[in-house]
């Protein structure tokens, strides 16, 4: 009950309790607050400059949590452009970068995209991804394919058991390791 | 039946089962309100919200594809309409609609240069030239794009 009253008060309405409605309650507007209620939340007047009709854009007028959620939907490359748009957008971009972009993989995009130029996807691996950890393209192990074949052992016996040199294999392992 | 009143004083009578998708309306219905004024939502936006809630009220498996198609078409709106919907959906706590709106607005920002973003969204640049230079210096990650903090070695 208190919750409903709070919602009504927040939007500038007062409760009227009427016996004719039984348990049902109706909100009536407070006359003094009527002008405030009719103002749409999308426009905020800039108080600093009284000589110009300085109206904040819809994007900047959004609550910051919603703005951050929207910025989380753009690509990594768009972040640097958003940084320079305005102070409000920059703040939201910084938060989105910390919460979202540092834990997500950037989409690799080529510097130029020409529809007539045949795409060579093998070259896309050369595109640098910002802040990505460097990964080696080749496995860094001391074992070659030949050595792996020598020490590999069949896990399950088959009908061709005589083809698997078991005893000799263990002797080979002793010498190489 | 619940009566909603827009900021333009237009009233709409809708079934409670459809409107409880809005967290705000659900709370008020639980407190036995049957007449709910929405001073932050104009008639045009409220009509769209009601249309969305009516479509999403019946979420059976057979209608899932239908709903997805509806959502796709529903997002084909002007920026002003999308912003009005965001404000309304935020006020009414309709999280499914908000989840649709975020990427739709983000798509209008993607792949645009800074000045284009300012023009599309009517944003005034409030940085001084010194501040712009400092931003570039402080956030080289955004401009060089080749720094690698660590390796797997």
GROMACS .gro file of C-alpha atoms in nm:
model
  330
    1UNK     CA    1   0.000   0.000   0.000
    2UNK     CA    2   0.281   0.241   0.093
    3UNK     CA    3   0.455   0.157  -0.230
    4UNK     CA    4   0.158   0.262  -0.438
    5UNK     CA    5   0.131   0.584  -0.243
    6UNK     CA    6   0.500   0.651  -0.301
    7UNK     CA    7   0.466   0.600  -0.677
    8UNK     CA    8   0.171   0.840  -0.682
    9UNK     CA    9   0.360   1.102  -0.485
   10UNK     CA   10   0.665   1.075  -0.707
   11UNK     CA   11   0.461   1.169  -1.012
   12UNK     CA   12   0.291   1.456  -0.830
   13UNK     CA   13  -0.045   1.298  -0.755
   14UNK     CA   14  -0.230   1.260  -0.428
   15UNK     CA   15  -0.440   0.969  -0.319
   16UNK     CA   16  -0.811   0.994  -0.266
   17UNK     CA   17  -0.974   0.731  -0.057
   18UNK     CA   18  -1.337   0.689  -0.150
   19UNK     CA   19  -1.582   0.446   0.000
   20UNK     CA   20  -1.784   0.427  -0.322
   21UNK     CA   21  -1.492   0.253  -0.494
   22UNK     CA   22  -1.456   0.007  -0.212
   23UNK     CA   23  -1.094  -0.099  -0.193
   24UNK     CA   24  -1.008   0.057  -0.526
   25UNK     CA   25  -0.810   0.380  -0.513
   26UNK     CA   26  -0.786   0.660  -0.763
   27UNK     CA   27  -0.514   0.918  -0.804
   28UNK     CA   28  -0.599   1.285  -0.853
   29UNK     CA   29  -0.346   1.545  -0.967
   30UNK     CA   30  -0.222   1.815  -0.735
   31UNK     CA   31  -0.306   2.144  -0.907
   32UNK     CA   32   0.018   2.307  -0.794
   33UNK     CA   33   0.225   2.034  -0.960
   34UNK     CA   34   0.034   2.032  -1.288
   35UNK     CA   35   0.294   2.238  -1.480
   36UNK     CA   36   0.573   2.010  -1.365
   37UNK     CA   37   0.381   1.701  -1.470
   38UNK     CA   38   0.315   1.830  -1.822
   39UNK     CA   39   0.688   1.880  -1.888
   40UNK     CA   40   0.830   1.595  -2.092
   41UNK     CA   41   1.149   1.445  -1.949
   42UNK     CA   42   1.325   1.443  -2.286
   43UNK     CA   43   1.424   1.810  -2.287
   44UNK     CA   44   1.639   1.978  -2.026
   45UNK     CA   45   1.696   2.351  -2.043
   46UNK     CA   46   2.053   2.464  -2.019
   47UNK     CA   47   2.059   2.699  -1.725
   48UNK     CA   48   2.410   2.823  -1.782
   49UNK     CA   49   2.330   3.001  -2.103
   50UNK     CA   50   2.007   3.194  -2.079
   51UNK     CA   51   2.053   3.373  -2.411
   52UNK     CA   52   2.040   3.062  -2.632
   53UNK     CA   53   1.779   2.789  -2.648
   54UNK     CA   54   2.029   2.530  -2.532
   55UNK     CA   55   1.848   2.198  -2.526
   56UNK     CA   56   2.026   1.874  -2.440
   57UNK     CA   57   1.999   1.604  -2.702
   58UNK     CA   58   1.786   1.297  -2.643
   59UNK     CA   59   2.094   1.078  -2.612
   60UNK     CA   60   2.251   1.295  -2.343
   61UNK     CA   61   1.920   1.332  -2.161
   62UNK     CA   62   1.898   0.957  -2.105
   63UNK     CA   63   1.973   0.821  -1.757
   64UNK     CA   64   2.336   0.719  -1.748
   65UNK     CA   65   2.269   0.349  -1.694
   66UNK     CA   66   2.060   0.336  -2.013
   67UNK     CA   67   2.322   0.533  -2.206
   68UNK     CA   68   2.588   0.287  -2.091
   69UNK     CA   69   2.373  -0.008  -2.203
   70UNK     CA   70   2.336   0.151  -2.546
   71UNK     CA   71   2.710   0.219  -2.575
   72UNK     CA   72   2.775  -0.147  -2.487
   73UNK     CA   73   2.602  -0.234  -2.813
   74UNK     CA   74   2.850  -0.056  -3.038
   75UNK     CA   75   3.176  -0.204  -3.172
   76UNK     CA   76   3.522  -0.153  -3.025
   77UNK     CA   77   3.617   0.076  -3.309
   78UNK     CA   78   3.328   0.308  -3.233
   79UNK     CA   79   3.453   0.373  -2.878
   80UNK     CA   80   3.730   0.610  -2.984
   81UNK     CA   81   3.485   0.814  -3.188
   82UNK     CA   82   3.234   0.828  -2.903
   83UNK     CA   83   3.511   0.955  -2.677
   84UNK     CA   84   3.520   1.284  -2.860
   85UNK     CA   85   3.148   1.347  -2.895
   86UNK     CA   86   3.080   1.516  -2.562
   87UNK     CA   87   3.159   1.491  -2.190
   88UNK     CA   88   2.841   1.301  -2.109
   89UNK     CA   89   2.899   1.046  -2.384
   90UNK     CA   90   3.265   1.014  -2.286
   91UNK     CA   91   3.174   0.925  -1.926
   92UNK     CA   92   2.933   0.657  -2.042
   93UNK     CA   93   3.190   0.524  -2.291
   94UNK     CA   94   3.454   0.495  -2.017
   95UNK     CA   95   3.219   0.294  -1.797
   96UNK     CA   96   3.110   0.074  -2.089
   97UNK     CA   97   3.474   0.010  -2.174
   98UNK     CA   98   3.550  -0.096  -1.818
   99UNK     CA   99   3.241  -0.312  -1.774
  100UNK     CA  100   3.192  -0.461  -2.114
  101UNK     CA  101   3.457  -0.405  -2.380
  102UNK     CA  102   3.753  -0.521  -2.173
  103UNK     CA  103   3.586  -0.862  -2.149
  104UNK     CA  104   3.464  -0.899  -2.506
  105UNK     CA  105   3.640  -0.985  -2.830
  106UNK     CA  106   3.659  -0.705  -3.082
  107UNK     CA  107   3.520  -0.764  -3.427
  108UNK     CA  108   3.810  -0.773  -3.672
  109UNK     CA  109   3.756  -0.520  -3.945
  110UNK     CA  110   3.981  -0.447  -4.239
  111UNK     CA  111   4.102  -0.091  -4.295
  112UNK     CA  112   3.924  -0.076  -4.627
  113UNK     CA  113   3.645  -0.282  -4.773
  114UNK     CA  114   3.605  -0.280  -5.146
  115UNK     CA  115   3.317  -0.481  -5.282
  116UNK     CA  116   3.502  -0.558  -5.605
  117UNK     CA  117   3.823  -0.657  -5.430
  118UNK     CA  118   3.833  -1.029  -5.351
  119UNK     CA  119   3.844  -1.082  -4.977
  120UNK     CA  120   4.148  -1.272  -4.863
  121UNK     CA  121   4.058  -1.406  -4.522
  122UNK     CA  122   4.406  -1.539  -4.457
  123UNK     CA  123   4.527  -1.180  -4.439
  124UNK     CA  124   4.266  -1.088  -4.177
  125UNK     CA  125   4.484  -1.252  -3.912
  126UNK     CA  126   4.737  -0.975  -3.967
  127UNK     CA  127   4.490  -0.710  -3.841
  128UNK     CA  128   4.603  -0.594  -3.498
  129UNK     CA  129   4.339  -0.614  -3.229
  130UNK     CA  130   4.387  -0.348  -2.959
  131UNK     CA  131   4.498  -0.483  -2.620
  132UNK     CA  132   4.467  -0.843  -2.727
  133UNK     CA  133   4.718  -1.084  -2.571
  134UNK     CA  134   4.975  -1.203  -2.822
  135UNK     CA  135   4.932  -1.563  -2.928
  136UNK     CA  136   5.192  -1.774  -3.096
  137UNK     CA  137   5.082  -1.922  -3.429
  138UNK     CA  138   5.291  -2.236  -3.382
  139UNK     CA  139   5.277  -2.475  -3.089
  140UNK     CA  140   5.575  -2.424  -2.861
  141UNK     CA  141   5.656  -2.782  -2.768
  142UNK     CA  142   5.981  -2.972  -2.788
  143UNK     CA  143   5.815  -3.264  -2.959
  144UNK     CA  144   5.803  -3.307  -3.333
  145UNK     CA  145   5.544  -3.510  -3.520
  146UNK     CA  146   5.790  -3.796  -3.563
  147UNK     CA  147   5.865  -3.813  -3.193
  148UNK     CA  148   5.496  -3.802  -3.114
  149UNK     CA  149   5.432  -4.096  -3.346
  150UNK     CA  150   5.711  -4.293  -3.176
  151UNK     CA  151   5.577  -4.254  -2.826
  152UNK     CA  152   5.209  -4.280  -2.910
  153UNK     CA  153   5.046  -4.595  -2.780
  154UNK     CA  154   4.723  -4.753  -2.888
  155UNK     CA  155   4.478  -4.730  -2.604
  156UNK     CA  156   4.258  -5.011  -2.725
  157UNK     CA  157   4.372  -5.345  -2.850
  158UNK     CA  158   4.271  -5.437  -3.203
  159UNK     CA  159   4.277  -5.752  -3.414
  160UNK     CA  160   4.609  -5.653  -3.563
  161UNK     CA  161   4.799  -5.667  -3.236
  162UNK     CA  162   5.109  -5.808  -3.394
  163UNK     CA  163   5.151  -5.480  -3.586
  164UNK     CA  164   5.211  -5.280  -3.266
  165UNK     CA  165   5.570  -5.315  -3.137
  166UNK     CA  166   5.495  -5.295  -2.766
  167UNK     CA  167   5.815  -5.402  -2.600
  168UNK     CA  168   6.039  -5.219  -2.840
  169UNK     CA  169   5.826  -4.904  -2.791
  170UNK     CA  170   5.894  -4.891  -2.416
  171UNK     CA  171   6.265  -4.934  -2.475
  172UNK     CA  172   6.259  -4.644  -2.717
  173UNK     CA  173   6.084  -4.423  -2.461
  174UNK     CA  174   6.353  -4.494  -2.203
  175UNK     CA  175   6.627  -4.372  -2.429
  176UNK     CA  176   6.457  -4.059  -2.562
  177UNK     CA  177   6.303  -3.905  -2.251
  178UNK     CA  178  -0.961  -0.391  -1.697
  179UNK     CA  179  -0.712  -0.114  -1.618
  180UNK     CA  180  -0.739   0.244  -1.743
  181UNK     CA  181  -0.421   0.420  -1.854
  182UNK     CA  182  -0.409   0.794  -1.912
  183UNK     CA  183  -0.138   0.948  -2.128
  184UNK     CA  184   0.021   1.289  -2.078
  185UNK     CA  185  -0.219   1.416  -2.348
  186UNK     CA  186  -0.511   1.303  -2.129
  187UNK     CA  187  -0.617   1.024  -2.364
  188UNK     CA  188  -0.744   0.715  -2.183
  189UNK     CA  189  -0.700   0.351  -2.278
  190UNK     CA  190  -0.874   0.053  -2.120
  191UNK     CA  191  -0.658  -0.257  -2.139
  192UNK     CA  192  -0.674  -0.600  -1.981
  193UNK     CA  193  -0.467  -0.642  -1.669
  194UNK     CA  194  -0.304  -0.962  -1.798
  195UNK     CA  195  -0.145  -0.766  -2.084
  196UNK     CA  196  -0.032  -0.468  -1.876
  197UNK     CA  197   0.147  -0.661  -1.604
  198UNK     CA  198   0.445  -0.695  -1.840
  199UNK     CA  199   0.521  -0.347  -1.711
  200UNK     CA  200   0.676  -0.368  -1.364
  201UNK     CA  201   0.548  -0.024  -1.274
  202UNK     CA  202   0.188  -0.103  -1.370
  203UNK     CA  203   0.209  -0.445  -1.205
  204UNK     CA  204   0.304  -0.284  -0.873
  205UNK     CA  205   0.017  -0.039  -0.895
  206UNK     CA  206  -0.232  -0.312  -0.989
  207UNK     CA  207  -0.117  -0.513  -0.687
  208UNK     CA  208  -0.199  -0.207  -0.479
  209UNK     CA  209  -0.550  -0.210  -0.630
  210UNK     CA  210  -0.515   0.086  -0.863
  211UNK     CA  211  -0.744   0.063  -1.167
  212UNK     CA  212  -0.682   0.412  -1.306
  213UNK     CA  213  -0.316   0.479  -1.377
  214UNK     CA  214  -0.204   0.817  -1.509
  215UNK     CA  215   0.123   0.821  -1.703
  216UNK     CA  216   0.233   1.184  -1.718
  217UNK     CA  217   0.568   1.091  -1.872
  218UNK     CA  218   0.420   0.907  -2.169
  219UNK     CA  219   0.244   1.079  -2.458
  220UNK     CA  220  -0.043   0.922  -2.652
  221UNK     CA  221   0.157   0.824  -2.958
  222UNK     CA  222   0.420   0.644  -2.749
  223UNK     CA  223   0.162   0.482  -2.524
  224UNK     CA  224  -0.018   0.336  -2.827
  225UNK     CA  225   0.308   0.178  -2.939
  226UNK     CA  226   0.380   0.044  -2.589
  227UNK     CA  227   0.033  -0.111  -2.570
  228UNK     CA  228   0.079  -0.262  -2.917
  229UNK     CA  229   0.408  -0.417  -2.802
  230UNK     CA  230   0.263  -0.554  -2.481
  231UNK     CA  231  -0.040  -0.701  -2.660
  232UNK     CA  232   0.187  -0.885  -2.903
  233UNK     CA  233   0.411  -1.016  -2.627
  234UNK     CA  234   0.130  -1.115  -2.392
  235UNK     CA  235   0.084  -1.452  -2.560
  236UNK     CA  236   0.427  -1.613  -2.579
  237UNK     CA  237   0.347  -1.963  -2.695
  238UNK     CA  238   0.606  -2.156  -2.900
  239UNK     CA  239   0.404  -2.132  -3.219
  240UNK     CA  240   0.394  -1.753  -3.201
  241UNK     CA  241   0.764  -1.709  -3.125
  242UNK     CA  242   0.863  -1.660  -3.488
  243UNK     CA  243   0.574  -1.422  -3.534
  244UNK     CA  244   0.685  -1.220  -3.232
  245UNK     CA  245   1.044  -1.201  -3.359
  246UNK     CA  246   0.924  -1.066  -3.693
  247UNK     CA  247   0.704  -0.817  -3.513
  248UNK     CA  248   0.999  -0.702  -3.298
  249UNK     CA  249   1.214  -0.653  -3.606
  250UNK     CA  250   0.951  -0.435  -3.771
  251UNK     CA  251   0.872  -0.261  -3.445
  252UNK     CA  252   1.227  -0.124  -3.428
  253UNK     CA  253   1.201   0.034  -3.771
  254UNK     CA  254   1.123   0.376  -3.633
  255UNK     CA  255   1.272   0.722  -3.630
  256UNK     CA  256   1.530   0.811  -3.367
  257UNK     CA  257   1.285   1.040  -3.188
  258UNK     CA  258   1.031   0.758  -3.166
  259UNK     CA  259   1.296   0.518  -3.034
  260UNK     CA  260   1.404   0.764  -2.766
  261UNK     CA  261   1.044   0.823  -2.661
  262UNK     CA  262   1.004   0.447  -2.633
  263UNK     CA  263   1.322   0.416  -2.425
  264UNK     CA  264   1.205   0.678  -2.177
  265UNK     CA  265   0.860   0.519  -2.156
  266UNK     CA  266   0.991   0.161  -2.128
  267UNK     CA  267   1.235   0.272  -1.859
  268UNK     CA  268   0.960   0.447  -1.663
  269UNK     CA  269   0.724   0.152  -1.704
  270UNK     CA  270   0.998  -0.108  -1.635
  271UNK     CA  271   0.941  -0.317  -1.948
  272UNK     CA  272   1.281  -0.487  -1.959
  273UNK     CA  273   1.216  -0.694  -2.274
  274UNK     CA  274   1.139  -0.379  -2.473
  275UNK     CA  275   1.447  -0.205  -2.336
  276UNK     CA  276   1.664  -0.503  -2.440
  277UNK     CA  277   1.528  -0.455  -2.792
  278UNK     CA  278   1.582  -0.082  -2.797
  279UNK     CA  279   1.946  -0.077  -2.679
  280UNK     CA  280   2.095  -0.248  -2.985
  281UNK     CA  281   1.857  -0.065  -3.219
  282UNK     CA  282   1.987   0.273  -3.103
  283UNK     CA  283   2.344   0.141  -3.089
  284UNK     CA  284   2.312   0.046  -3.457
  285UNK     CA  285   2.250   0.413  -3.539
  286UNK     CA  286   2.579   0.502  -3.369
  287UNK     CA  287   2.795   0.228  -3.522
  288UNK     CA  288   3.047   0.307  -3.794
  289UNK     CA  289   2.986   0.682  -3.779
  290UNK     CA  290   3.253   0.948  -3.737
  291UNK     CA  291   3.238   1.175  -3.431
  292UNK     CA  292   3.091   1.473  -3.615
  293UNK     CA  293   2.823   1.257  -3.775
  294UNK     CA  294   2.721   1.125  -3.432
  295UNK     CA  295   2.694   1.485  -3.306
  296UNK     CA  296   2.477   1.586  -3.600
  297UNK     CA  297   2.249   1.282  -3.592
  298UNK     CA  298   2.186   1.310  -3.219
  299UNK     CA  299   2.200   1.693  -3.204
  300UNK     CA  300   2.486   1.691  -2.954
  301UNK     CA  301   2.689   2.003  -2.888
  302UNK     CA  302   3.062   1.947  -2.837
  303UNK     CA  303   3.151   2.076  -2.493
  304UNK     CA  304   3.525   2.007  -2.506
  305UNK     CA  305   3.780   2.287  -2.529
  306UNK     CA  306   4.071   2.229  -2.773
  307UNK     CA  307   4.305   2.168  -2.473
  308UNK     CA  308   4.066   1.909  -2.333
  309UNK     CA  309   4.050   1.733  -2.671
  310UNK     CA  310   4.431   1.714  -2.684
  311UNK     CA  311   4.441   1.577  -2.329
  312UNK     CA  312   4.180   1.314  -2.411
  313UNK     CA  313   4.391   1.188  -2.698
  314UNK     CA  314   4.701   1.175  -2.478
  315UNK     CA  315   4.527   1.002  -2.188
  316UNK     CA  316   4.357   0.744  -2.407
  317UNK     CA  317   4.613   0.630  -2.656
  318UNK     CA  318   4.451   0.286  -2.658
  319UNK     CA  319   4.168   0.431  -2.856
  320UNK     CA  320   4.390   0.584  -3.121
  321UNK     CA  321   4.695   0.365  -3.167
  322UNK     CA  322   4.528   0.030  -3.135
  323UNK     CA  323   4.849  -0.174  -3.139
  324UNK     CA  324   4.943  -0.188  -2.772
  325UNK     CA  325   4.961  -0.535  -2.627
  326UNK     CA  326   4.972  -0.559  -2.251
  327UNK     CA  327   5.092  -0.916  -2.203
  328UNK     CA  328   5.177  -1.240  -2.379
  329UNK     CA  329   5.108  -1.603  -2.316
  330UNK     CA  330   5.480  -1.691  -2.300
   0.00000   0.00000   0.00000
